[in-house]
């Protein structure tokens, strides 16, 4: 398996791999270009997102600045909205459903590291997919951790740290994030 294949399979991988470095440099360049498009032609902005992201659908809008690791592993449904300063570490697939909205400064992390210090020092990293359903609202400065799934129609409170799956149709908040009530 290539290091990218290992990364996407959730197996330990070396982020220093030549292919992964090239993909990361490409994403950094495209993010920089996108972040400089404030007030520019919407067609140019949409073209940059199509080049950067794995999947982008009609009506996607991302407020600059926006940052991601690779872009290729980020898949956005129709009318997804991301406010200023969102960060997506898409070392594995990150899927965001239609009409989902992210507040300012939301961070989504597919990337993680071994908990054992010796294993971490050896260098291999890990990544687990993140799935966010349709019609979800994620409040500002929330953090979505590796391997998490958030169900359709759920609201995540501002500043929450989502470390475990959250079911559909609930309001959840806190650190760690927990279900507060059904919607």
Coordinates of N, CA, C and O in Angstrom, one line a residue:
X1 N 0.8 -1.2 0.0 CA 0.0 0.0 0.0 C 0.9 1.3 0.0 O 1.9 1.3 0.7
X2 N 0.4 2.3 -0.7 CA 1.1 3.5 -0.6 C 0.8 4.2 0.7 O -0.1 3.8 1.4
X3 N 1.6 5.2 1.1 CA 1.3 5.9 2.4 C -0.1 6.6 2.3 O -0.8 6.6 3.3
X4 N -0.5 7.1 1.2 CA -1.8 7.7 1.0 C -2.9 6.6 1.2 O -3.9 6.9 1.9
X5 N -2.7 5.5 0.7 CA -3.7 4.4 0.8 C -3.8 4.0 2.3 O -4.9 3.7 2.8
X6 N -2.6 3.9 3.0 CA -2.6 3.6 4.4 C -3.4 4.7 5.2 O -4.2 4.3 6.1
X7 N -3.1 5.9 4.9 CA -3.7 7.0 5.5 C -5.3 6.9 5.4 O -6.0 7.1 6.4
X8 N -5.7 6.7 4.2 CA -7.2 6.6 4.0 C -7.8 5.4 4.5 O -9.0 5.3 4.7
X9 N -7.0 4.4 4.8 CA -7.5 3.1 5.4 C -7.5 3.2 6.9 O -7.9 2.2 7.6
X10 N -7.0 4.2 7.5 CA -6.9 4.3 9.0 C -5.7 3.6 9.6 O -5.7 3.4 10.8
X11 N -4.8 3.2 8.7 CA -3.6 2.5 9.2 C -2.5 3.5 9.4 O -2.5 4.6 8.9
X12 N -1.5 3.2 10.3 CA -0.3 4.1 10.5 C 0.3 4.4 9.1 O 0.5 3.5 8.3
X13 N 0.7 5.7 8.9 CA 1.3 6.1 7.7 C 2.3 7.2 8.0 O 2.3 7.8 9.0
X14 N 3.2 7.4 7.0 CA 4.2 8.5 7.1 C 3.8 9.7 6.4 O 3.8 9.7 5.1
X15 N 3.5 10.8 7.1 CA 3.1 12.0 6.5 C 4.2 12.7 5.6 O 3.9 13.5 4.8
X16 N 5.5 12.3 5.9 CA 6.6 12.8 5.1 C 6.7 12.2 3.7 O 7.6 12.6 3.0
X17 N 5.8 11.3 3.4 CA 5.9 10.7 2.0 C 5.8 11.7 0.9 O 5.2 12.8 1.0
X18 N 6.6 11.4 -0.2 CA 6.7 12.4 -1.3 C 5.3 12.7 -1.9 O 5.0 13.9 -2.1
X19 N 4.4 11.7 -2.1 CA 3.1 12.0 -2.7 C 2.3 12.9 -1.8 O 1.6 13.8 -2.2
X20 N 2.3 12.6 -0.5 CA 1.5 13.3 0.5 C 2.0 14.8 0.6 O 1.3 15.7 0.7
X21 N 3.4 14.9 0.6 CA 3.9 16.3 0.6 C 3.5 17.1 -0.6 O 3.2 18.3 -0.5
X22 N 3.5 16.5 -1.8 CA 3.1 17.2 -3.0 C 1.6 17.6 -2.9 O 1.2 18.7 -3.3
X23 N 0.8 16.7 -2.4 CA -0.7 17.0 -2.3 C -0.9 18.1 -1.2 O -1.7 19.0 -1.4
X24 N -0.1 18.1 -0.2 CA -0.2 19.1 0.8 C 0.2 20.5 0.3 O -0.4 21.5 0.5
X25 N 1.3 20.5 -0.4 CA 1.8 21.8 -1.0 C 0.8 22.3 -2.0 O 0.6 23.5 -2.0
X26 N 0.2 21.5 -2.8 CA -0.9 21.9 -3.7 C -2.0 22.5 -2.9 O -2.5 23.6 -3.3
X27 N -2.5 21.9 -1.8 CA -3.6 22.4 -1.1 C -3.2 23.8 -0.4 O -4.0 24.7 -0.4
X28 N -2.0 23.9 0.1 CA -1.6 25.2 0.6 C -1.6 26.3 -0.4 O -2.1 27.4 -0.2
X29 N -1.1 26.0 -1.6 CA -1.1 26.9 -2.7 C -2.6 27.3 -3.1 O -2.9 28.5 -3.2
X30 N -3.4 26.3 -3.2 CA -4.8 26.6 -3.6 C -5.6 27.4 -2.5 O -6.4 28.3 -2.8
X31 N -5.3 27.0 -1.3 CA -6.0 27.7 -0.2 C -5.5 29.2 -0.2 O -6.3 30.1 0.0
X32 N -4.2 29.4 -0.4 CA -3.7 30.8 -0.4 C -4.4 31.6 -1.5 O -4.8 32.7 -1.3
X33 N -4.5 31.0 -2.7 CA -5.2 31.7 -3.8 C -6.6 31.9 -3.5 O -7.1 33.0 -3.7
X34 N -7.3 30.9 -2.9 CA -8.7 31.1 -2.6 C -8.9 32.2 -1.5 O -9.8 33.1 -1.6
X35 N -8.0 32.2 -0.5 CA -8.1 33.2 0.5 C -7.9 34.6 0.1 O -8.2 35.6 0.8
X36 N -7.3 34.8 -1.1 CA -7.0 36.1 -1.6 C -8.1 36.6 -2.6 O -8.0 37.6 -3.2
X37 N -9.2 35.8 -2.7 CA -10.3 36.1 -3.6 C -11.4 37.0 -3.0 O -12.5 37.1 -3.7
X38 N -11.2 37.5 -1.9 CA -12.3 38.3 -1.2 C -12.7 39.4 -2.2 O -11.9 40.2 -2.7
X39 N -14.0 39.4 -2.5 CA -14.6 40.5 -3.3 C -14.4 40.2 -4.8 O -14.7 41.0 -5.6
X40 N -13.8 39.0 -5.2 CA -13.5 38.7 -6.6 C -14.7 38.0 -7.2 O -15.6 37.6 -6.5
X41 N -14.6 37.7 -8.4 CA -15.5 37.0 -9.2 C -15.9 35.6 -8.6 O -15.0 34.8 -8.3
X42 N -17.2 35.4 -8.4 CA -17.6 34.1 -7.8 C -17.3 32.9 -8.7 O -17.1 31.8 -8.2
X43 N -17.2 33.1 -10.0 CA -16.8 32.0 -10.9 C -15.4 31.5 -10.6 O -15.1 30.3 -10.6
X44 N -14.5 32.5 -10.4 CA -13.1 32.1 -10.1 C -13.0 31.4 -8.7 O -12.3 30.4 -8.6
X45 N -13.8 31.9 -7.8 CA -13.8 31.2 -6.4 C -14.3 29.8 -6.5 O -13.7 28.9 -6.0
X46 N -15.4 29.6 -7.3 CA -15.9 28.3 -7.5 C -15.0 27.4 -8.2 O -14.8 26.2 -7.8
X47 N -14.2 27.9 -9.2 CA -13.3 27.1 -9.9 C -12.1 26.7 -9.0 O -11.6 25.5 -9.1
X48 N -11.7 27.5 -8.1 CA -10.6 27.2 -7.2 C -11.1 26.1 -6.2 O -10.3 25.2 -5.9
X49 N -12.3 26.2 -5.7 CA -12.8 25.1 -4.9 C -12.9 23.8 -5.6 O -12.6 22.7 -5.0
X50 N -13.4 23.8 -6.8 CA -13.5 22.6 -7.6 C -12.1 21.9 -7.8 O -12.0 20.7 -7.7
X51 N -11.1 22.8 -8.0 CA -9.7 22.2 -8.1 C -9.2 21.7 -6.8 O -8.5 20.7 -6.7
X52 N -9.5 22.4 -5.7 CA -9.0 22.0 -4.4 C -9.7 20.8 -3.7 O -9.0 19.9 -3.2
X53 N -11.0 20.8 -3.8 CA -11.7 19.8 -3.0 C -12.0 18.5 -3.7 O -12.0 18.5 -5.0
X54 N -12.2 17.5 -3.0 CA -12.6 16.2 -3.6 C -13.9 16.2 -4.2 O -14.1 15.7 -5.4
X55 N -14.9 16.8 -3.6 CA -16.2 17.0 -4.1 C -16.8 18.4 -3.6 O -16.7 18.6 -2.4
X56 N -17.2 19.2 -4.6 CA -18.0 20.4 -4.2 C -19.2 20.5 -5.0 O -19.2 20.2 -6.2
X57 N -20.3 20.8 -4.4 CA -21.6 20.8 -5.1 C -22.1 22.2 -5.3 O -21.5 23.2 -4.8
X58 N -23.2 22.4 -5.9 CA -23.8 23.7 -6.2 C -24.1 24.4 -4.9 O -24.6 23.9 -3.9
X59 N -23.8 25.7 -4.9 CA -24.2 26.6 -3.8 C -23.2 26.5 -2.6 O -23.5 27.1 -1.6
X60 N -22.1 25.8 -2.7 CA -21.1 25.8 -1.6 C -20.5 27.2 -1.5 O -20.2 27.8 -2.4
X61 N -20.4 27.7 -0.2 CA -19.8 29.0 0.0 C -18.9 28.9 1.2 O -19.3 28.5 2.3
X62 N -17.6 29.2 1.1 CA -16.7 29.2 2.1 C -16.1 30.6 2.3 O -15.5 31.1 1.3
X63 N -16.3 31.2 3.4 CA -15.7 32.5 3.7 C -14.2 32.4 3.9 O -13.8 31.6 4.8
X64 N -13.4 33.2 3.2 CA -11.9 33.2 3.5 C -11.7 33.8 4.8 O -12.4 34.7 5.2
X65 N -10.6 33.5 5.6 CA -9.7 32.5 5.2 C -10.2 31.1 5.6 O -10.9 30.9 6.5
X66 N -9.7 30.1 4.8 CA -10.1 28.7 4.9 C -8.8 27.9 4.8 O -7.9 28.2 3.9
X67 N -8.6 26.8 5.5 CA -7.4 26.0 5.5 C -7.7 24.6 5.5 O -8.6 24.2 6.2
X68 N -7.0 23.8 4.7 CA -7.1 22.3 4.8 C -5.8 21.7 4.5 O -4.9 22.3 4.0
X69 N -5.7 20.4 4.9 CA -4.4 19.7 4.7 C -4.2 19.2 3.2 O -3.1 19.4 2.7
X70 N -5.2 18.6 2.6 CA -5.1 18.1 1.3 C -6.2 18.5 0.3 O -6.0 18.6 -0.9
X71 N -7.4 18.8 0.9 CA -8.5 19.2 0.0 C -9.1 18.1 -0.7 O -10.4 18.0 -0.7
X72 N -8.3 17.2 -1.3 CA -8.9 16.1 -2.1 C -9.8 15.2 -1.3 O -10.6 14.4 -1.9
X73 N -9.7 15.1 0.0 CA -10.4 14.2 0.8 C -11.6 14.9 1.5 O -12.3 14.3 2.3
X74 N -11.9 16.1 1.1 CA -13.0 16.9 1.6 C -14.1 16.9 0.6 O -14.0 17.3 -0.5
X75 N -15.3 16.5 1.0 CA -16.5 16.3 0.2 C -17.7 17.1 0.7 O -18.1 16.8 1.8
X76 N -18.1 18.1 0.0 CA -19.2 19.0 0.4 C -20.4 18.8 -0.4 O -20.4 18.9 -1.6
X77 N -21.6 18.7 0.3 CA -22.9 18.6 -0.3 C -23.4 20.0 -0.8 O -22.7 21.0 -0.5
X78 N -24.5 20.0 -1.4 CA -25.1 21.3 -1.9 C -25.3 22.3 -0.7 O -25.7 21.9 0.4
X79 N -25.0 23.5 -1.0 CA -25.3 24.7 -0.2 C -24.6 24.6 1.2 O -25.1 25.1 2.2
X80 N -23.5 23.9 1.3 CA -22.7 23.9 2.5 C -22.1 25.3 2.7 O -21.7 25.9 1.7
X81 N -22.2 25.8 3.9 CA -21.6 27.1 4.2 C -20.6 27.0 5.4 O -20.9 26.4 6.4
X82 N -19.4 27.6 5.1 CA -18.4 27.6 6.2 C -18.1 29.1 6.4 O -17.7 29.8 5.5
X83 N -18.2 29.5 7.7 CA -17.8 30.9 8.0 C -16.3 31.1 8.1 O -15.6 30.1 7.8
X84 N -15.9 32.3 8.4 CA -14.4 32.6 8.5 C -13.6 31.6 9.3 O -14.1 31.2 10.3
X85 N -12.4 31.4 8.9 CA -11.4 30.7 9.7 C -11.7 29.2 10.0 O -11.3 28.7 11.1
X86 N -12.4 28.6 9.1 CA -12.6 27.1 9.3 C -11.3 26.4 8.9 O -10.6 26.8 8.0
X87 N -11.0 25.3 9.6 CA -9.8 24.5 9.3 C -10.3 23.0 9.2 O -11.0 22.5 10.1
X88 N -9.9 22.3 8.2 CA -10.2 20.9 8.0 C -9.0 20.1 7.7 O -8.3 20.3 6.7
X89 N -8.6 19.3 8.7 CA -7.4 18.4 8.5 C -8.0 17.1 7.9 O -8.4 16.2 8.6
X90 N -8.0 17.1 6.6 CA -8.6 16.0 5.8 C -7.6 15.0 5.4 O -7.4 14.6 4.3
X91 N -7.0 14.4 6.4 CA -6.0 13.3 6.2 C -6.7 12.0 5.9 O -6.1 11.0 5.6
X92 N -8.0 12.0 6.1 CA -8.9 10.9 5.7 C -10.2 11.7 5.2 O -10.2 12.9 5.2
X93 N -11.1 10.9 4.7 CA -12.3 11.5 4.1 C -13.1 12.3 5.1 O -13.4 11.8 6.2
X94 N -13.5 13.5 4.8 CA -14.4 14.3 5.6 C -15.5 14.7 4.7 O -15.4 15.3 3.6
X95 N -16.7 14.2 5.1 CA -17.9 14.3 4.3 C -18.9 15.2 5.0 O -19.2 14.9 6.2
X96 N -19.4 16.3 4.4 CA -20.3 17.2 5.0 C -21.5 17.3 4.1 O -21.4 17.6 2.9
X97 N -22.7 17.0 4.7 CA -23.9 16.9 4.0 C -24.5 18.2 3.6 O -24.1 19.3 4.0
X98 N -25.5 18.1 2.7 CA -26.2 19.3 2.1 C -26.8 20.2 3.2 O -27.2 19.8 4.2
X99 N -26.7 21.5 2.9 CA -27.3 22.6 3.7 C -26.7 22.6 5.1 O -27.3 23.2 6.0
X100 N -25.5 22.1 5.4 CA -24.9 22.1 6.7 C -24.1 23.5 6.8 O -23.5 23.9 5.8
X101 N -24.2 24.1 7.9 CA -23.5 25.3 8.2 C -22.5 25.2 9.3 O -22.9 24.7 10.4
X102 N -21.3 25.8 9.1 CA -20.3 25.8 10.1 C -20.1 27.3 10.5 O -19.8 28.1 9.7
X103 N -20.1 27.5 11.8 CA -19.8 28.9 12.3 C -18.3 29.2 12.2 O -17.5 28.4 11.8
X104 N -18.0 30.4 12.6 CA -16.6 30.9 12.4 C -15.6 30.0 13.3 O -16.0 29.7 14.4
X105 N -14.5 29.7 12.7 CA -13.4 29.0 13.5 C -13.7 27.6 13.8 O -13.1 27.0 14.7
X106 N -14.6 26.9 13.1 CA -14.9 25.5 13.4 C -13.7 24.7 12.8 O -13.1 25.0 11.7
X107 N -13.2 23.8 13.6 CA -12.1 22.9 13.2 C -12.6 21.5 13.1 O -13.2 21.0 14.1
X108 N -12.2 20.8 12.0 CA -12.6 19.4 11.8 C -11.3 18.6 11.6 O -10.5 18.9 10.7
X109 N -11.0 17.6 12.5 CA -9.8 16.9 12.5 C -10.0 15.4 12.1 O -10.6 14.7 13.0
X110 N -9.5 15.0 11.0 CA -9.5 13.6 10.7 C -8.1 13.0 11.2 O -8.0 11.8 11.5
X111 N -7.2 13.9 11.4 CA -5.8 13.5 11.8 C -5.7 13.3 13.3 O -6.3 14.0 14.1
X112 N -4.9 12.3 13.6 CA -4.6 12.0 15.0 C -3.2 11.4 15.1 O -2.5 11.2 14.1
X113 N -2.8 11.1 16.3 CA -1.4 10.5 16.5 C -1.6 9.4 17.5 O -2.5 9.4 18.4
X114 N -0.7 8.4 17.6 CA -0.7 7.4 18.6 C -0.6 8.0 20.0 O 0.0 9.0 20.2
X115 N -1.3 7.4 20.9 CA -1.3 7.9 22.3 C 0.0 7.5 23.0 O 0.5 8.2 23.9
X116 N 0.6 6.4 22.6 CA 1.8 5.9 23.2 C 3.0 6.8 22.7 O 3.2 7.0 21.5
X117 N 3.7 7.4 23.7 CA 4.8 8.3 23.3 C 5.8 7.7 22.4 O 6.3 8.4 21.5
X118 N 6.2 6.5 22.7 CA 7.3 5.8 21.8 C 6.8 5.6 20.4 O 7.5 5.9 19.4
X119 N 5.5 5.2 20.3 CA 4.9 5.0 18.9 C 4.8 6.4 18.2 O 5.1 6.5 17.0
X120 N 4.5 7.4 19.0 CA 4.3 8.8 18.4 C 5.7 9.3 18.0 O 5.8 9.9 16.9
X121 N 6.7 9.0 18.7 CA 8.1 9.5 18.4 C 8.6 8.8 17.2 O 9.5 9.3 16.5
X122 N 8.2 7.6 16.9 CA 8.6 6.8 15.8 C 8.2 7.4 14.5 O 8.8 7.1 13.4
X123 N 7.1 8.3 14.5 CA 6.8 9.0 13.3 C 5.4 8.7 12.6 O 4.8 9.6 12.1
X124 N 5.0 7.5 12.6 CA 3.7 7.2 11.9 C 2.5 8.0 12.5 O 2.5 8.1 13.7
X125 N 1.7 8.5 11.7 CA 0.4 9.2 12.1 C -0.8 8.3 11.8 O -0.6 7.3 11.1
X126 N -1.9 8.7 12.2 CA -3.2 8.0 11.9 C -4.2 9.1 11.5 O -4.1 10.3 11.8
X127 N -5.3 8.6 10.8 CA -6.4 9.4 10.4 C -7.6 8.6 10.3 O -7.6 7.5 9.8
X128 N -8.7 9.1 10.7 CA -10.0 8.4 10.7 C -11.1 9.4 10.1 O -11.1 10.6 10.3
X129 N -12.0 8.8 9.3 CA -12.9 9.6 8.6 C -13.9 10.4 9.5 O -14.2 9.9 10.6
X130 N -14.4 11.5 9.0 CA -15.4 12.3 9.8 C -16.6 12.5 8.8 O -16.4 12.8 7.6
X131 N -17.8 12.2 9.4 CA -19.0 12.4 8.6 C -19.9 13.3 9.3 O -20.3 13.0 10.5
X132 N -20.4 14.3 8.6 CA -21.3 15.3 9.2 C -22.5 15.2 8.2 O -22.4 15.4 7.0
X133 N -23.7 15.0 8.8 CA -24.9 14.8 8.0 C -25.4 16.1 7.3 O -24.8 17.1 7.4
X134 N -26.6 16.0 6.7 CA -27.3 17.1 6.1 C -28.0 17.9 7.1 O -28.4 17.4 8.2
X135 N -28.1 19.2 6.8 CA -28.9 20.1 7.7 C -28.4 20.2 9.1 O -29.2 20.4 10.0
X136 N -27.1 20.2 9.3 CA -26.5 20.3 10.6 C -26.0 21.7 10.7 O -25.6 22.4 9.8
X137 N -26.1 22.2 12.0 CA -25.5 23.5 12.3 C -24.4 23.3 13.4 O -24.7 22.7 14.4
X138 N -23.2 23.8 13.1 CA -22.1 23.6 14.1 C -21.7 25.0 14.5 O -21.2 25.8 13.6
X139 N -21.9 25.3 15.8 CA -21.6 26.6 16.3 C -20.1 27.0 16.2 O -19.2 26.1 16.2
X140 N -19.8 28.3 16.3 CA -18.4 28.8 16.2 C -17.5 28.1 17.2 O -17.8 27.8 18.3
X141 N -16.2 27.9 16.8 CA -15.1 27.4 17.5 C -15.3 26.0 18.0 O -14.6 25.5 18.9
X142 N -16.3 25.3 17.5 CA -16.4 23.9 17.8 C -15.3 23.1 17.2 O -14.7 23.5 16.1
X143 N -14.9 22.0 17.8 CA -13.9 21.1 17.3 C -14.5 19.7 17.1 O -15.1 19.2 18.0
X144 N -14.4 19.2 15.9 CA -14.9 17.8 15.6 C -13.7 16.9 15.5 O -12.8 17.1 14.6
X145 N -13.6 15.9 16.3 CA -12.4 15.0 16.4 C -12.5 13.9 15.4 O -13.5 13.5 14.8
X146 N -11.3 13.2 15.2 CA -11.2 12.1 14.3 C -12.2 11.0 14.5 O -12.5 10.6 15.7
X147 N -12.8 10.4 13.4 CA -13.7 9.3 13.5 C -15.1 9.6 13.9 O -15.9 8.6 14.0
X148 N -15.5 10.8 14.1 CA -16.8 11.2 14.5 C -17.8 11.2 13.4 O -17.5 11.6 12.3
X149 N -19.0 10.8 13.7 CA -20.2 11.0 12.8 C -21.2 11.8 13.5 O -21.5 11.5 14.7
X150 N -21.7 12.8 12.8 CA -22.8 13.7 13.4 C -24.0 13.5 12.5 O -23.9 13.6 11.3
X151 N -25.2 13.1 13.1 CA -26.4 12.8 12.3 C -27.0 14.0 11.7 O -26.8 15.1 12.1
X152 N -27.9 13.7 10.7 CA -28.7 14.7 10.0 C -29.5 15.6 11.0 O -30.0 15.1 12.0
X153 N -29.6 16.9 10.7 CA -30.5 17.8 11.5 C -30.0 18.1 12.9 O -30.8 18.7 13.7
X154 N -28.8 17.8 13.2 CA -28.3 18.0 14.6 C -27.7 19.4 14.7 O -27.2 20.0 13.7
X155 N -27.7 20.0 15.9 CA -27.1 21.3 16.2 C -26.0 21.0 17.2 O -26.3 20.4 18.3
X156 N -24.8 21.5 17.0 CA -23.7 21.4 17.9 C -23.4 22.8 18.4 O -23.2 23.7 17.7
X157 N -23.4 23.0 19.7 CA -23.3 24.3 20.4 C -21.9 24.8 20.2 O -20.9 24.1 20.0
X158 N -21.8 26.2 20.2 CA -20.5 26.8 20.0 C -19.5 26.4 21.1 O -19.9 26.2 22.2
X159 N -18.3 26.2 20.7 CA -17.2 25.9 21.6 C -17.1 24.4 22.0 O -16.3 24.0 22.8
X160 N -18.0 23.6 21.4 CA -18.1 22.2 21.8 C -16.9 21.4 21.3 O -16.3 21.8 20.2
X161 N -16.5 20.4 22.0 CA -15.4 19.5 21.5 C -16.1 18.1 21.3 O -16.5 17.4 22.3
X162 N -16.3 17.7 20.0 CA -17.1 16.5 19.7 C -16.1 15.4 19.6 O -15.3 15.3 18.6
X163 N -16.1 14.5 20.6 CA -15.2 13.4 20.6 C -15.8 12.0 20.3 O -15.1 11.0 20.1
X164 N -17.1 12.0 20.3 CA -17.9 10.8 20.0 C -19.0 11.1 19.0 O -19.4 12.2 18.9
X165 N -19.6 10.0 18.4 CA -20.7 10.2 17.5 C -21.9 10.9 18.2 O -22.1 10.7 19.4
X166 N -22.6 11.7 17.4 CA -23.8 12.4 17.9 C -24.9 12.0 17.0 O -24.8 12.1 15.7
X167 N -26.0 11.5 17.5 CA -27.1 11.1 16.7 C -27.8 12.2 15.9 O -27.6 13.4 16.2
X168 N -28.7 11.8 15.1 CA -29.5 12.8 14.3 C -30.5 13.5 15.2 O -31.0 12.9 16.1
X169 N -30.9 14.7 14.8 CA -32.0 15.4 15.4 C -31.9 15.8 16.8 O -32.9 15.8 17.6
X170 N -30.7 16.2 17.3 CA -30.5 16.6 18.7 C -29.7 17.9 18.8 O -29.1 18.3 17.8
X171 N -29.8 18.5 19.9 CA -28.9 19.6 20.3 C -27.8 19.0 21.2 O -28.2 18.4 22.2
X172 N -26.6 19.1 20.9 CA -25.5 18.6 21.7 C -24.5 19.8 21.9 O -24.2 20.6 21.0
X173 N -23.9 19.8 23.1 CA -22.9 20.8 23.4 C -22.0 20.4 24.5 O -22.3 19.4 25.2
X174 N -20.9 21.1 24.7 CA -20.0 20.9 25.8 C -18.7 20.4 25.5 O -18.4 20.1 24.3
X175 N -17.8 20.2 26.5 CA -16.5 19.6 26.4 C -16.3 18.6 27.5 O -16.1 19.0 28.6
X176 N -16.5 17.3 27.2 CA -16.8 16.8 25.8 C -18.3 17.0 25.5 O -19.1 17.1 26.4
X177 N -18.5 17.0 24.2 CA -19.9 17.3 23.7 C -20.8 16.1 24.1 O -20.4 15.0 24.0
X178 N -22.0 16.5 24.6 CA -23.0 15.5 24.9 C -24.4 16.0 24.5 O -24.6 17.2 24.3
X179 N -25.3 15.0 24.3 CA -26.6 15.4 23.9 C -27.3 16.1 25.0 O -27.3 15.6 26.2
X180 N -27.9 17.3 24.7 CA -28.6 18.1 25.7 C -30.1 17.8 25.6 O -30.8 17.6 26.6
X181 N -30.6 17.7 24.4 CA -32.0 17.4 24.2 C -32.3 17.0 22.7 O -31.5 17.3 21.8
X182 N -33.4 16.4 22.5 CA -33.9 16.1 21.2 C -34.5 17.3 20.6 O -35.2 18.0 21.3
X183 N -34.3 17.5 19.3 CA -34.9 18.6 18.6 C -36.3 18.2 17.9 O -36.4 17.0 17.6

